[in-house]
Every structure is written in structure tokens, then in C-alpha cells.
């Protein structure tokens, strides 16, 4: 074979045989002194295979070309690999010879030296305006080295740093500078463009792919990346040309820098029109990121990016909608992601100016609000800040009731967003009704005497969400799309539920009467048409009074079983009272209004989990007139 | 000649060495060069691997021969012990 390279099928067999040999040699052991030399020889042979053969074979096995080959022939399973190895072994099967990089024989140190030389050569060629053929040649040389670096990095086991990490930040920044400058020269038509089918011939693609392989992007490199991202379209173009090889963090960093440039602060600081990124490029990046919820959440969580995304009219509405829906509406991967989602919501509530949401942002928010409704329903109170609890147990302050309502009001300016929100409310109501029906029919709450509490508890949360929507939109006549979607999306009929509750004998009971009446009267359409709720500002004193009410209402039954029986709470579990007890004690002792509000939120969350308690608190609020304060 | 040595034990050791030699002789490592030739991979690095392995393989084959030789020696020693015991019995 004249060209350096390999037969991929035979390399698979070689790898399997090498691994088998290592295992077999590992098993060569003996305690007999006469065998000591043989055992030593076996150990030496094994070390040769482990230290020399396997890394060399794995460098091929994990290379981009080999991975592509395995994908192309559908060799995704261990069985498939074994079958192919047997074909090669038994029948001498062969595959197409693949040539390898002429740099494969260089060790990492020499490759690094070759990289420095190539960067120098390309920089000189670009700076002095060398002949296009010379620039292309230097560009190709650098691109080849970058691909070799990438392949070697990919061949490293996890947690073993790749060779590029030997590059100090300054060298990496220079590499980026030269690659960007080359791309700009190419973009001006001074140098032949790279074949679009072979994106790695553009060194900038290779550099961007390398940046993502070194773990966290350091601040100096991030700053350089952001600088280039907003100074020219070369970076965005390279990412869009080969998005599959660029790490998501790099794409998010680039997109965030470009989006910030569209914001009012950056606009004021810009000196030349050249610095304005093309919205079309940002749209492309946003669409890319929208496909990966974790990246979308990273971008939307950035407090300097979210308001610009939500209010800039130049951006593609569909792209922004997809991005926000992906970031805020996708199921969180873990507790940290859940908190990040809630904080992103809080950021949107806090930073979006009134009336400034674009249609795309409105739709994106409306599409993703569904998962939030269950939490919101429990915690909504006109006089309290909306504080939700993240999956990691940390409270996140979403904003004041009115601020949340204002954001929703902006969302509802768009008809498509109205429809999406209406559907979300319908689904939420559907879930609550379904849960109530299920509890009444089959659950431990089958006892007719408890039916009232069950129904009331489930529906009270829906009522609170509907009230928020009503508060959000002063122009109630404009909510036609929401009303339509909300009604169309309802699978359970309220009347059917009332019928079930009645047949169980629970409906006339006092605790359910008010919440059910509330829902019936204030169900989406009627509430929107007929209700004009008073709007009180969420002031600290008011929230503090509400916390005091919670303590006054729940303290006696929590601390005295006799009171529980008297108010019909004898079925509430001991565990629930045990949860409430320390919270109420802490609330009584706490003087800081914010802490009191937070504790109040925790107590209300506990209460919401028990239909009897929830209905009890609602009833006491109603009877005492406390609810009318809101 | 030390006639206190147990000849059966010597033979057991010889058998154990032969077993080890057989395991070495049948290890897939000795067939590696058949699948690692120039028609499988060809590069300076591959050449280095082959060169190193040639030395290892030669050592392995020598070790197999050595194990057989040591086994034979132990068998002979066992025979001698038994013979000595018969003579001096």
C-alpha cells in the first residue's frame, strides 16, 4: 500500500483482536518461580499493546472519518461490529482504503509546532495580500492541522485533555484572529471560497470546533469570540455552515453577543454601522439553539439577552417563538435547570418593558407557560409577590402579582399567543378536573363527606390562574382567541363534574360551595366577560397582613386537634400538620417582611397539597372577608 | 540428589508450566501480526507498533519454549527422585 491510511473493516478486527489479546495476557499469571520469566514477558507484551497499539488504533477508531464510516454502514451495535470482524477474519473481507492525515506520525508537541508555523504563514499571506493561490495553500495547511488536532482530541478518553489544551489563551485568541481575518478576506472575494461540502477546509470552522472541546471557555477567549461575533459575520457564517461540529456553548456565546448588539445600550455605544449584526444571521443561530433546550435556556437566562430577544422587532418571530418555547417550556433536565427556568421567567417579568413584547416573544411565552400554571395556581395572591419553589428547594421570586399580570397582559396582545395561553389554561383546568374526578371516583377521597373539599381544592387553583389572566388584560373584549381556545380545549365538562359531586352528596356542603361557584361563575369566558377585579398594588404591608392571616387561620387547627375536628379537618394527615407546625412557628417569630412572605408561600404550598386544607383556607378567607381585601 | 522432594509435586508443577505455555501459545496476541499488516494500516505509527510487537512476539515464543524446557526439567527431576528412592529404599 503506497498511501498511508487504513482499511476500516480490518481496523475493527485489529482493535477487537488487540483488546482480546490484552485480556488474555492479563490472565497469564502463575505463582511458580519457574514461570516468573514467562509472566514478565506476558506483562511486557500487554503493556506494549496498551501503551502503544491501543492509542494508535483508537486514534483511527475515534477519528471523524472512521465514525462517519461506521454511521454510513449502520454499524451502531456491538453485534454488528462482531459480525463484521468475523467476516474480515474468516473470509478476508475488505473495505475501501482510507488515507490518513500526513500529520498522523507527528506527536502532539511537533504538531503544535507545525500549527504555530501554519498560523504564521497564513497570517503573513493574508496581511501582505499574497497571491490567492498562496493564501488558499496556507489556509488548507492550517485547516489540515486543525482537523488532525480535532481527531486527536476526539480520540482521547473522557477527562483526558486534548492536545489543543496545550495552547495558551493568547495562542488560541491569535488562532481565532487569523482564522477570522482569513474568512473576511475570503468573504470579500479576494480569495476563492471554501467548498461548502467540505466546511473543515475553512480554518475558522476548525477553530470554533476546537474551542468547544476544551471544557469551559475561558474569559479571555470568550471576550475575543464575542468581539469577532459582533465585529463581522464571519463567525456566525462559520457556525451556520457546520453547526454540527461546533459546541453548543460556543454557539450560545456567539448568539448572545450578537443579540446584545441589538439592544438599546449597545446601540448607543456603537460607533459605526458595520458593528450592527445582520438579524438574518442571528435568526439562524437562534433557530439552531432552539433545537437544544439546554442551550436555549442558557441564552434566555442571560439577563442582558432576554429583554432584547423579547422586544427587538428585527428578529424573526418564528425563531424567537421557538427559542423561548424551548427554553421555558421544555421539561427541565434537572433541579438546576428548573431553577434556571424560573429565574429566566423572573428575568422576563423584571426586564421586559410594558407593551414591548414582540409577537414572536408573546407566542413563545404563551406556548411555554403551561408547565408553570400548576405552580402559579397554588401561589397566586394579589397582595403577595409570586414566589415559586424550584425543584432544588430554593425559592425564586417571579415578581409582584401585578408585574406577572403585566407580562401576561403583553402576551395576550397577540391573538396567536392568546390561543396558546387559552389552550394551556384549558389543559391545566382539564388536569385539575381530571384529578378531582379521579379522587372522587377511586381515590381515598371517595368518602362523600370529603367530596366537597376535593372538588373545591382542585378548582380553587384554576380560579386563581383565571383571575390572573383577567387581571392581566384590562381590554377583556380583546380576549376572543383565548376564550375560544380555552373552551375548545376543555375535555371535561364542568357540569359533569358538578353532577358527580352532587351524586356523591358533597356539593351542598359549605367548603365546596364557594370555590365551585367561583369557578362556575368565573370560568374563563364568563370571568373575562363579566368580572372586573379590583387591582391592588403588591405592597409589603399588604403581603405582610396576608401572612398574618395565614397564621391566624391555620395556627389553631395545627396546634389543637379539637379545633381540627370542629372545623372539619380531622381527615388531614398527621404528616401534613407536622409540616405546617414548624413553618407556622417560624412565621410567628419572623419579623423580616420578605422572609414572612417567603414562609407564607411555603405554607400555602403545603396547604395546596391537601384538598381539605385548601378548601378550609379558601372558606375562611371568604367568610372573614379577607379575600375581598385582594 | 535430594530424595525428600515429592516427585508428584514436581510433576504437578511441570503440568502447570505446560498449561501456562499452552495458554500463551493460544493467546490471540500471537495472531496479531496476521491482522496488523500493511493491508490493515500503514503509517509511521503503525510501523512503530509492528516493530515493537515483533520484539514482544519473539519474547513470547521464547517464553513458551522456556516453559516447556522447565517443565521437562521438572519431570526429569521427578524421575530421578523416584529412581533414587527405589535405589536407596
XYZ file of C-alpha atoms in Angstrom:
719
model
C 0.000 0.000 0.000
C 1.629 3.178 -1.081
C -0.529 5.742 0.677
C -0.642 5.988 4.444
C -4.045 5.005 5.633
C -6.144 2.103 6.797
C -8.833 -0.382 5.903
C -11.665 0.479 8.323
C -13.156 -3.013 8.420
C -9.780 -4.586 9.114
C -9.030 -1.941 11.743
C -12.198 -3.012 13.541
C -10.922 -6.594 13.597
C -7.492 -5.396 14.683
C -8.989 -3.445 17.538
C -11.135 -6.364 18.675
C -8.128 -8.708 18.472
C -5.922 -6.254 20.374
C -8.459 -5.880 23.171
C -8.826 -9.655 23.325
C -5.040 -10.061 23.466
C -4.755 -7.580 26.322
C -7.369 -9.523 28.271
C -5.681 -12.848 27.518
C -2.239 -11.591 28.517
C -3.693 -10.073 31.667
C -4.832 -13.573 32.627
C -1.333 -15.040 32.314
C -0.344 -15.476 35.962
C 1.496 -18.062 37.985
C 2.957 -18.292 41.444
C 5.586 -20.807 40.352
C 9.059 -19.236 40.365
C 9.870 -21.238 37.227
C 7.163 -19.249 35.405
C 8.275 -15.811 36.539
C 10.113 -15.003 33.298
C 7.118 -16.005 31.171
C 4.782 -13.898 33.307
C 7.154 -10.943 32.993
C 7.285 -11.317 29.205
C 3.486 -11.502 29.029
C 3.251 -8.342 31.115
C 5.681 -6.523 28.826
C 3.706 -7.597 25.770
C 0.486 -6.420 27.339
C 1.990 -3.035 28.118
C 3.120 -2.653 24.521
C -0.434 -3.294 23.380
C -1.954 -0.986 25.977
C 0.512 1.854 25.685
C 1.383 1.800 22.009
C -1.073 -0.208 19.975
C -4.372 0.723 21.504
C -3.837 4.513 21.458
C -2.730 4.286 17.827
C -5.708 2.152 16.862
C -8.130 4.278 18.862
C -6.847 7.415 17.191
C -8.157 5.880 13.975
C -11.212 4.294 15.565
C -12.444 7.583 17.075
C -11.483 9.755 14.126
C -14.156 11.713 12.340
C -13.642 9.691 9.162
C -13.982 6.348 10.948
C -17.035 7.478 12.903
C -18.636 8.643 9.681
C -17.815 5.313 8.032
C -19.405 3.361 10.893
C -22.520 5.513 10.678
C -22.744 5.143 6.922
C -22.705 1.369 7.041
C -25.014 1.306 10.038
C -22.515 -0.277 12.378
C -24.031 1.025 15.549
C -24.156 -2.124 17.635
C -21.653 -4.410 19.273
C -23.197 -7.332 17.401
C -22.671 -5.525 14.122
C -19.013 -4.923 14.894
C -18.518 -8.581 15.840
C -20.224 -9.743 12.661
C -18.048 -7.543 10.525
C -14.918 -8.636 12.383
C -15.854 -12.261 11.710
C -16.380 -11.543 8.014
C -12.938 -9.994 7.819
C -11.330 -12.731 9.876
C -12.948 -15.728 8.173
C -13.445 -14.561 4.633
C -10.798 -11.879 4.381
C -13.394 -9.200 3.715
C -12.026 -5.771 2.889
C -13.367 -2.260 2.771
C -12.252 0.825 0.906
C -8.809 2.025 1.882
C -8.952 5.374 3.675
C -5.938 7.590 3.565
C -4.866 9.258 6.794
C -3.534 12.650 7.557
C 0.074 13.189 6.568
C 0.441 14.559 10.088
C -0.522 11.345 11.798
C 3.113 10.472 12.520
C 3.747 13.696 14.427
C 3.491 13.641 18.180
C 1.430 16.324 19.925
C 4.437 18.525 20.582
C 5.532 18.533 16.942
C 2.001 19.026 15.769
C 1.748 22.099 17.975
C 4.953 23.469 16.438
C 3.541 22.779 12.979
C 0.390 24.645 13.965
C 2.337 27.738 15.019
C 4.217 27.753 11.724
C 0.980 27.385 9.765
C -0.693 30.230 11.655
C 2.301 32.476 10.979
C 2.286 31.570 7.304
C -1.423 32.216 6.882
C -1.269 35.481 8.776
C 1.591 36.702 6.571
C -0.205 35.621 3.417
C -3.371 37.451 4.411
C -1.653 40.578 5.721
C 0.664 41.173 2.790
C -2.003 40.403 0.243
C -0.238 37.379 -1.184
C -1.479 35.679 -4.327
C -4.819 33.965 -3.801
C -3.259 30.585 -4.528
C -0.738 31.133 -1.717
C -3.486 32.118 0.709
C -5.515 29.067 -0.268
C -2.469 26.858 0.221
C -1.715 28.319 3.660
C -5.394 28.080 4.569
C -5.505 24.429 3.587
C -2.368 23.642 5.585
C -3.795 25.223 8.725
C -7.149 23.510 8.200
C -5.432 20.117 7.893
C -3.582 20.640 11.158
C -6.777 21.708 12.906
C -8.584 18.585 11.705
C -5.717 16.436 12.985
C -5.936 18.222 16.349
C -9.668 17.638 16.474
C -9.268 13.969 15.640
C -6.663 13.505 18.315
C -8.824 15.297 20.842
C -11.790 13.112 19.936
C -9.640 10.005 20.357
C -8.772 10.935 23.925
C -10.691 9.121 26.625
C -13.059 11.323 28.620
C -11.369 13.656 31.083
C -8.018 13.381 29.333
C -7.294 16.803 27.879
C -6.752 17.001 24.159
C -3.584 18.396 22.629
C -5.163 21.720 21.891
C -5.390 22.477 25.602
C -1.638 22.967 25.449
C -2.449 26.138 23.548
C -2.371 29.076 25.911
C -5.269 31.526 25.704
C -3.167 34.062 23.813
C -2.240 31.485 21.171
C -5.851 30.403 20.873
C -7.006 34.014 20.540
C -4.416 34.593 17.824
C -5.547 31.466 16.022
C -9.083 32.800 16.142
C -7.960 36.226 14.903
C -6.104 34.792 11.924
C -8.958 32.446 11.027
C -11.483 35.282 11.189
C -9.272 37.578 9.119
C -8.858 34.861 6.515
C -12.611 34.313 6.419
C -13.156 38.041 5.964
C -10.692 38.206 3.091
C -12.442 35.235 1.556
C -15.793 36.898 2.101
C -14.618 39.941 0.163
C -13.985 37.725 -2.833
C -10.215 38.242 -2.742
C -9.610 34.537 -2.189
C -11.565 31.586 -3.603
C -14.252 30.436 -1.197
C -14.185 27.105 0.577
C -16.202 24.271 -0.911
C -19.424 24.289 1.117
C -19.474 20.497 1.106
C -16.148 20.459 2.945
C -16.598 23.004 5.737
C -13.429 21.911 7.542
C -11.370 23.467 4.773
C -12.255 26.757 6.439
C -9.851 27.070 9.378
C -12.457 29.114 11.241
C -14.743 26.084 11.407
C -11.881 24.038 12.833
C -11.030 26.728 15.375
C -14.634 27.033 16.539
C -14.877 23.254 16.829
C -11.687 23.239 18.906
C -12.919 25.946 21.251
C -15.739 23.694 22.384
C -13.524 20.707 23.124
C -11.585 22.264 25.953
C -14.239 22.373 28.654
C -15.295 25.799 29.887
C -14.493 28.697 27.596
C -12.127 30.971 29.498
C -12.941 34.644 29.856
C -10.204 35.992 27.538
C -11.189 33.637 24.756
C -14.870 34.317 25.347
C -14.202 38.047 25.069
C -12.323 37.503 21.805
C -15.111 35.322 20.467
C -17.706 37.910 21.378
C -15.626 40.672 19.824
C -15.394 38.870 16.500
C -19.024 37.768 16.663
C -20.219 41.359 16.659
C -17.455 42.830 14.506
C -18.122 40.693 11.457
C -20.430 37.993 10.249
C -17.596 35.517 9.725
C -18.101 33.659 12.989
C -21.842 33.314 12.565
C -21.375 32.210 8.967
C -18.881 29.540 10.018
C -21.205 28.262 12.728
C -24.138 28.158 10.338
C -22.023 26.350 7.744
C -21.105 23.494 10.093
C -23.339 23.678 13.157
C -22.942 20.009 13.974
C -19.240 20.352 14.797
C -19.430 23.486 16.922
C -20.145 23.076 20.603
C -23.477 24.453 21.768
C -21.783 26.714 24.333
C -19.836 28.387 21.570
C -22.991 28.936 19.529
C -24.775 30.378 22.566
C -21.832 32.681 23.312
C -21.779 33.960 19.744
C -25.546 34.393 19.581
C -25.667 36.173 22.949
C -23.022 38.676 21.873
C -24.841 39.374 18.625
C -28.239 39.722 20.273
C -26.838 42.163 22.845
C -25.694 44.360 19.990
C -29.300 44.865 19.000
C -30.197 46.191 22.434
C -30.589 49.863 23.236
C -27.438 50.026 25.362
C -25.209 48.574 22.656
C -26.844 50.719 20.025
C -25.855 53.802 21.978
C -22.267 52.636 22.273
C -21.797 51.668 18.641
C -19.679 53.945 16.561
C -20.078 52.513 13.102
C -22.975 50.893 11.267
C -20.657 47.964 10.447
C -20.959 46.759 14.019
C -24.656 46.015 13.654
C -25.016 42.242 13.251
C -27.254 41.066 10.493
C -30.530 39.931 12.029
C -30.717 37.104 9.499
C -27.545 35.597 10.948
C -28.917 35.921 14.469
C -32.132 34.301 13.330
C -30.143 31.363 12.002
C -28.261 30.974 15.269
C -31.445 31.291 17.302
C -33.094 28.561 15.253
C -30.100 26.339 15.875
C -30.164 26.956 19.598
C -33.924 26.478 19.786
C -33.322 22.855 18.844
C -31.405 22.297 22.069
C -33.397 23.245 25.187
C -30.302 23.444 27.411
C -28.648 25.953 25.096
C -31.897 27.853 24.669
C -32.215 28.113 28.438
C -28.625 29.363 28.713
C -29.370 32.094 26.221
C -32.709 33.127 27.674
C -31.314 33.054 31.226
C -28.836 35.751 30.272
C -30.297 38.909 31.758
C -28.702 41.093 29.115
C -30.038 38.981 26.268
C -33.596 38.041 27.244
C -35.126 41.540 27.119
C -33.529 42.221 23.729
C -34.786 38.896 22.393
C -38.260 39.607 23.681
C -38.556 43.154 22.390
C -36.467 43.517 19.227
C -38.752 43.683 16.203
C -35.974 42.897 13.659
C -35.693 39.280 14.686
C -37.664 36.521 13.028
C -40.831 35.958 15.046
C -40.901 32.213 14.475
C -37.285 31.826 15.567
C -37.832 33.797 18.771
C -41.023 31.886 19.497
C -39.254 28.550 19.065
C -36.343 29.681 21.231
C -38.494 30.860 24.150
C -40.731 27.810 23.962
C -37.686 25.553 24.006
C -36.017 27.394 26.879
C -39.010 27.862 29.147
C -41.401 25.126 28.120
C -39.158 22.063 27.789
C -39.142 19.724 30.789
C -36.101 20.716 32.855
C -33.241 18.235 32.761
C -32.553 18.562 36.480
C -33.234 20.702 39.539
C -30.680 23.306 38.489
C -32.298 23.646 35.089
C -35.683 24.038 36.763
C -34.375 26.890 38.872
C -32.766 28.432 35.780
C -36.141 28.285 34.061
C -37.870 30.015 36.955
C -35.132 32.632 37.091
C -35.479 33.184 33.361
C -39.200 33.773 33.916
C -38.338 36.192 36.711
C -35.899 37.948 34.378
C -38.547 38.342 31.724
C -41.026 39.696 34.269
C -38.485 42.144 35.641
C -36.818 43.412 32.493
C -39.427 43.473 29.777
C -40.826 46.972 29.450
C -44.609 47.214 29.379
C -46.107 46.857 25.936
C -42.795 45.984 24.310
C -43.118 42.242 23.684
C -42.834 41.244 20.055
C -45.387 38.829 18.610
C -42.762 36.054 18.458
C -41.858 36.529 22.113
C -45.538 36.641 23.096
C -46.196 33.364 21.358
C -43.091 31.745 22.765
C -44.042 32.746 26.300
C -47.637 31.645 25.793
C -46.508 28.289 24.458
C -44.271 27.649 27.439
C -46.435 28.933 30.268
C -48.344 25.668 30.586
C -45.919 23.869 32.927
C -45.810 26.987 35.078
C -49.542 27.170 35.663
C -49.684 24.393 38.238
C -47.144 26.226 40.390
C -48.707 29.593 39.748
C -52.179 28.421 40.673
C -51.018 27.495 44.130
C -49.061 30.648 44.826
C -51.106 33.412 43.290
C -52.352 36.080 45.614
C -52.916 39.669 44.676
C -51.145 41.066 47.670
C -48.110 38.853 47.713
C -45.095 38.583 45.492
C -45.274 35.453 43.372
C -42.637 33.189 44.882
C -42.227 29.708 43.410
C -40.090 26.903 44.729
C -37.566 25.362 42.370
C -37.012 21.613 42.283
C -33.864 22.057 44.345
C -35.924 23.627 47.136
C -34.739 27.173 46.522
C -37.412 29.874 46.338
C -37.464 32.044 43.238
C -39.302 35.350 43.300
C -41.070 35.685 39.990
C -42.167 39.242 40.644
C -45.126 41.027 42.106
C -48.604 39.865 41.174
C -49.082 42.938 39.049
C -45.746 42.509 37.281
C -46.618 38.932 36.360
C -50.041 40.118 35.259
C -48.422 42.863 33.165
C -46.234 40.349 31.343
C -49.246 38.144 30.702
C -51.172 41.177 29.553
C -48.479 41.900 26.976
C -48.517 38.287 25.874
C -52.254 38.499 25.378
C -51.888 41.346 22.913
C -51.162 38.773 20.246
C -54.047 36.628 19.067
C -51.943 33.533 18.389
C -50.457 33.886 21.872
C -53.955 34.208 23.287
C -54.913 30.949 21.667
C -51.808 29.237 23.021
C -52.419 30.552 26.531
C -56.083 29.638 26.314
C -55.137 26.093 25.445
C -52.640 25.984 28.303
C -55.318 27.103 30.740
C -57.720 24.564 29.315
C -55.188 21.804 29.761
C -54.469 22.920 33.308
C -58.155 23.074 34.154
C -58.599 19.723 32.478
C -55.885 18.216 34.624
C -57.346 19.641 37.785
C -60.823 18.460 36.956
C -59.496 15.056 35.953
C -57.635 14.781 39.235
C -60.746 15.800 41.165
C -62.932 13.308 39.321
C -60.378 10.555 39.790
C -60.127 11.273 43.506
C -63.890 11.259 43.862
C -64.349 8.013 41.969
C -61.465 5.852 43.013
C -59.117 7.506 45.444
C -59.067 7.634 49.203
C -61.365 10.661 48.947
C -64.289 8.535 47.813
C -65.977 9.331 51.083
C -68.911 11.605 50.101
C -68.365 13.798 53.110
C -64.976 14.753 51.683
C -66.133 15.345 48.122
C -66.675 18.992 48.695
C -63.144 19.543 49.846
C -61.687 17.526 46.989
C -63.503 19.415 44.268
C -63.043 22.769 45.879
C -59.354 22.291 46.437
C -58.666 21.338 42.848
C -60.711 24.093 41.333
C -59.554 26.903 43.552
C -56.139 26.837 41.864
C -57.715 27.140 38.439
C -59.742 30.063 39.640
C -56.622 31.882 40.751
C -54.987 31.427 37.355
C -58.091 32.645 35.568
C -58.174 35.657 37.852
C -54.583 36.410 36.946
C -55.489 36.361 33.262
C -58.378 38.642 33.957
C -56.123 40.970 35.901
C -53.618 40.803 33.073
C -55.954 42.083 30.443
C -57.978 45.216 31.059
C -59.275 45.064 27.496
C -61.403 41.995 28.060
C -63.128 42.266 24.714
C -59.791 41.521 23.103
C -59.587 38.039 24.552
C -61.705 36.282 21.968
C -58.928 33.928 20.868
C -58.126 32.934 24.445
C -61.748 32.284 25.304
C -62.259 30.256 22.186
C -59.145 28.138 22.756
C -59.902 27.679 26.430
C -63.352 26.354 25.732
C -62.374 24.303 22.732
C -59.558 22.703 24.665
C -61.628 21.521 27.564
C -62.316 17.832 27.589
C -64.094 17.688 30.901
C -67.382 19.426 31.301
C -67.780 21.480 34.415
C -71.396 20.451 34.627
C -70.395 16.806 34.512
C -68.121 17.351 37.439
C -70.833 19.129 39.345
C -73.056 16.138 38.653
C -70.515 13.732 40.089
C -70.035 15.867 43.145
C -73.789 16.114 43.629
C -74.313 12.370 43.278
C -71.744 11.845 45.997
C -73.640 14.205 48.190
C -70.831 16.662 48.647
C -71.876 19.632 46.598
C -74.171 21.420 49.048
C -71.523 21.360 51.745
C -70.193 24.738 52.652
C -66.481 24.387 51.789
C -67.093 23.494 48.173
C -69.892 25.894 47.527
C -67.789 28.945 47.226
C -64.852 27.666 45.170
C -67.113 25.776 42.820
C -69.356 28.758 42.431
C -66.285 30.826 41.820
C -65.114 28.552 39.073
C -68.518 28.210 37.544
C -69.021 31.943 37.658
C -65.523 32.890 36.757
C -64.641 30.159 34.333
C -62.692 31.607 31.518
C -65.343 33.116 29.298
C -67.640 34.428 31.968
C -64.849 35.764 34.061
C -63.388 37.580 31.132
C -66.741 38.998 30.161
C -68.182 39.924 33.477
C -65.501 40.371 36.053
C -63.588 43.498 36.689
C -61.485 42.670 39.661
C -60.037 45.320 41.848
C -56.306 45.682 41.412
C -54.293 46.424 44.460
C -50.600 47.166 44.319
C -48.459 44.498 45.853
C -47.043 46.417 48.767
C -45.048 44.972 51.597
C -47.583 45.844 54.264
C -50.361 44.142 52.363
C -48.336 40.978 51.837
C -47.393 41.009 55.475
C -51.032 41.243 56.501
C -51.766 38.270 54.288
C -49.032 36.278 56.009
C -50.613 37.206 59.321
C -53.953 35.957 58.109
C -52.440 32.642 57.105
C -51.030 32.233 60.573
C -54.282 33.220 62.241
C -56.309 30.800 60.138
C -54.016 27.812 60.321
C -52.447 28.188 63.740
C -55.370 26.939 65.873
C -56.114 23.718 63.950
C -52.404 22.998 63.584
C -51.800 23.196 67.302
C -55.102 21.788 68.604
C -56.711 18.526 67.386
C -60.016 19.570 68.905
C -60.127 22.604 66.653
C -59.389 20.362 63.667
C -62.463 18.284 64.397
C -64.565 21.375 64.929
C -63.691 22.819 61.545
C -63.902 19.508 59.678
C -60.165 18.975 59.210
C -59.890 15.699 61.091
C -59.017 13.824 57.883
C -55.911 15.890 57.199
C -52.914 13.648 57.718
C -50.642 13.922 60.704
C -47.694 14.407 58.356
C -49.302 17.492 56.871
C -49.774 19.053 60.321
C -46.197 18.136 61.151
C -45.080 20.012 58.037
C -47.135 23.051 58.911
C -46.169 23.269 62.562
C -42.546 24.446 62.209
C -43.417 26.722 59.310
C -46.149 28.467 61.303
C -43.873 28.767 64.323
C -41.179 30.305 62.136
C -43.714 32.653 60.584
C -44.849 33.851 64.021
C -41.266 34.543 65.048
C -40.115 36.151 61.802
C -40.080 39.930 61.544
C -38.499 40.463 58.151
C -41.368 41.059 55.668
C -39.602 39.273 52.803
C -38.918 36.239 54.952
C -42.521 36.290 56.161
C -43.750 36.382 52.591
C -41.458 33.504 51.684
C -42.621 31.424 54.654
C -46.196 32.250 53.779
C -45.562 30.888 50.288
C -44.145 27.671 51.728
C -47.194 27.272 53.983
C -49.558 27.866 51.102
C -47.721 25.211 49.085
C -48.261 22.697 51.886
C -51.901 23.706 52.179
C -52.405 23.354 48.443
C -51.381 19.717 48.574
C -54.345 18.847 50.764
C -57.808 19.474 49.322
C -59.426 19.820 52.759
C -56.890 22.339 53.967
C -57.044 24.298 50.732
C -60.823 24.445 50.835
C -60.717 25.370 54.515
C -58.380 28.285 53.907
C -60.493 29.458 50.971
C -63.628 29.264 53.094
C -62.092 31.147 55.985
C -60.908 33.806 53.577
C -64.406 34.065 52.181
C -66.215 34.031 55.499
C -63.849 36.502 57.073
C -63.972 38.824 54.106
C -60.230 38.522 53.828
C -60.437 37.529 50.181
C -62.197 40.757 49.320
C -59.197 42.685 50.554
C -57.466 41.456 47.426
C 20.068 -35.884 44.921
C 17.540 -34.632 47.444
C 15.154 -37.539 47.812
C 12.891 -35.698 50.254
C 11.286 -33.730 47.389
C 7.872 -35.017 46.431
C 8.056 -36.225 42.791
C 4.307 -35.866 42.397
C 4.573 -32.236 43.317
C 7.342 -31.778 40.753
C 5.155 -33.341 38.086
C 2.236 -31.122 39.108
C 4.443 -28.088 38.709
C 5.595 -29.343 35.315
C 1.981 -29.777 34.236
C 1.191 -26.308 35.455
C 4.058 -24.832 33.431
C 2.913 -26.720 30.336
C -0.594 -25.421 30.882
C 0.742 -21.887 31.099
C 2.765 -22.442 27.942
C -0.337 -23.726 26.173
C -2.307 -20.678 27.279
C 0.415 -18.421 25.972
C 0.613 -20.322 22.710
C -3.115 -19.988 22.110
C -3.447 -16.369 23.139
C -4.828 -14.186 20.322
C -1.794 -11.978 20.820
C 0.296 -14.388 18.757
C -2.062 -13.946 15.804
C -1.994 -10.161 15.968
C 0.645 -9.704 13.309
C -1.632 -11.558 10.906
C -4.262 -8.825 11.148
C -1.953 -5.867 11.657
C -0.117 -5.907 8.361
C 0.274 -3.181 5.758
C -3.092 -4.105 4.281
C -4.769 -3.140 7.574
C -2.990 0.063 8.478
C 0.010 1.815 7.132
C 1.702 4.778 8.721
C 4.871 5.530 10.657
C 2.953 4.948 13.847
C 1.665 1.596 12.606
C 5.202 0.664 11.612
C 6.424 1.531 15.097
C 3.706 -0.684 16.583
C 4.682 -3.574 14.340
C 8.367 -3.203 15.141
C 7.753 -3.152 18.887
C 5.430 -6.090 18.634
C 7.912 -8.183 16.706
C 10.210 -7.998 19.729
C 7.397 -8.817 22.133
C 6.233 -11.716 19.993
C 9.720 -13.185 19.818
C 9.947 -12.926 23.610
C 6.576 -14.623 23.998
C 7.572 -17.506 21.727
C 10.869 -17.859 23.594
C 8.961 -17.845 26.886
C 6.742 -20.675 25.644
C 9.801 -22.750 24.706
C 11.390 -21.897 28.035
C 8.286 -23.036 29.944
C 8.304 -26.365 28.097
C 12.028 -26.784 28.837
C 11.492 -26.036 32.523
C 8.593 -28.495 32.606
C 10.744 -31.177 31.063
C 13.457 -30.473 33.622
C 10.988 -30.827 36.491
C 9.713 -34.121 35.030
C 13.271 -35.402 34.772
C 13.929 -34.323 38.324
C 10.857 -36.229 39.468
C 12.032 -39.324 37.613
C 15.434 -39.060 39.279
C 13.932 -38.661 42.734
C 11.781 -41.728 42.234
C 14.749 -43.709 40.937
C 16.902 -42.637 43.875
C 14.190 -43.587 46.311
C 13.963 -47.070 44.725
C 17.763 -47.465 44.850
C 18.088 -46.341 48.473
C 14.887 -47.990 49.688
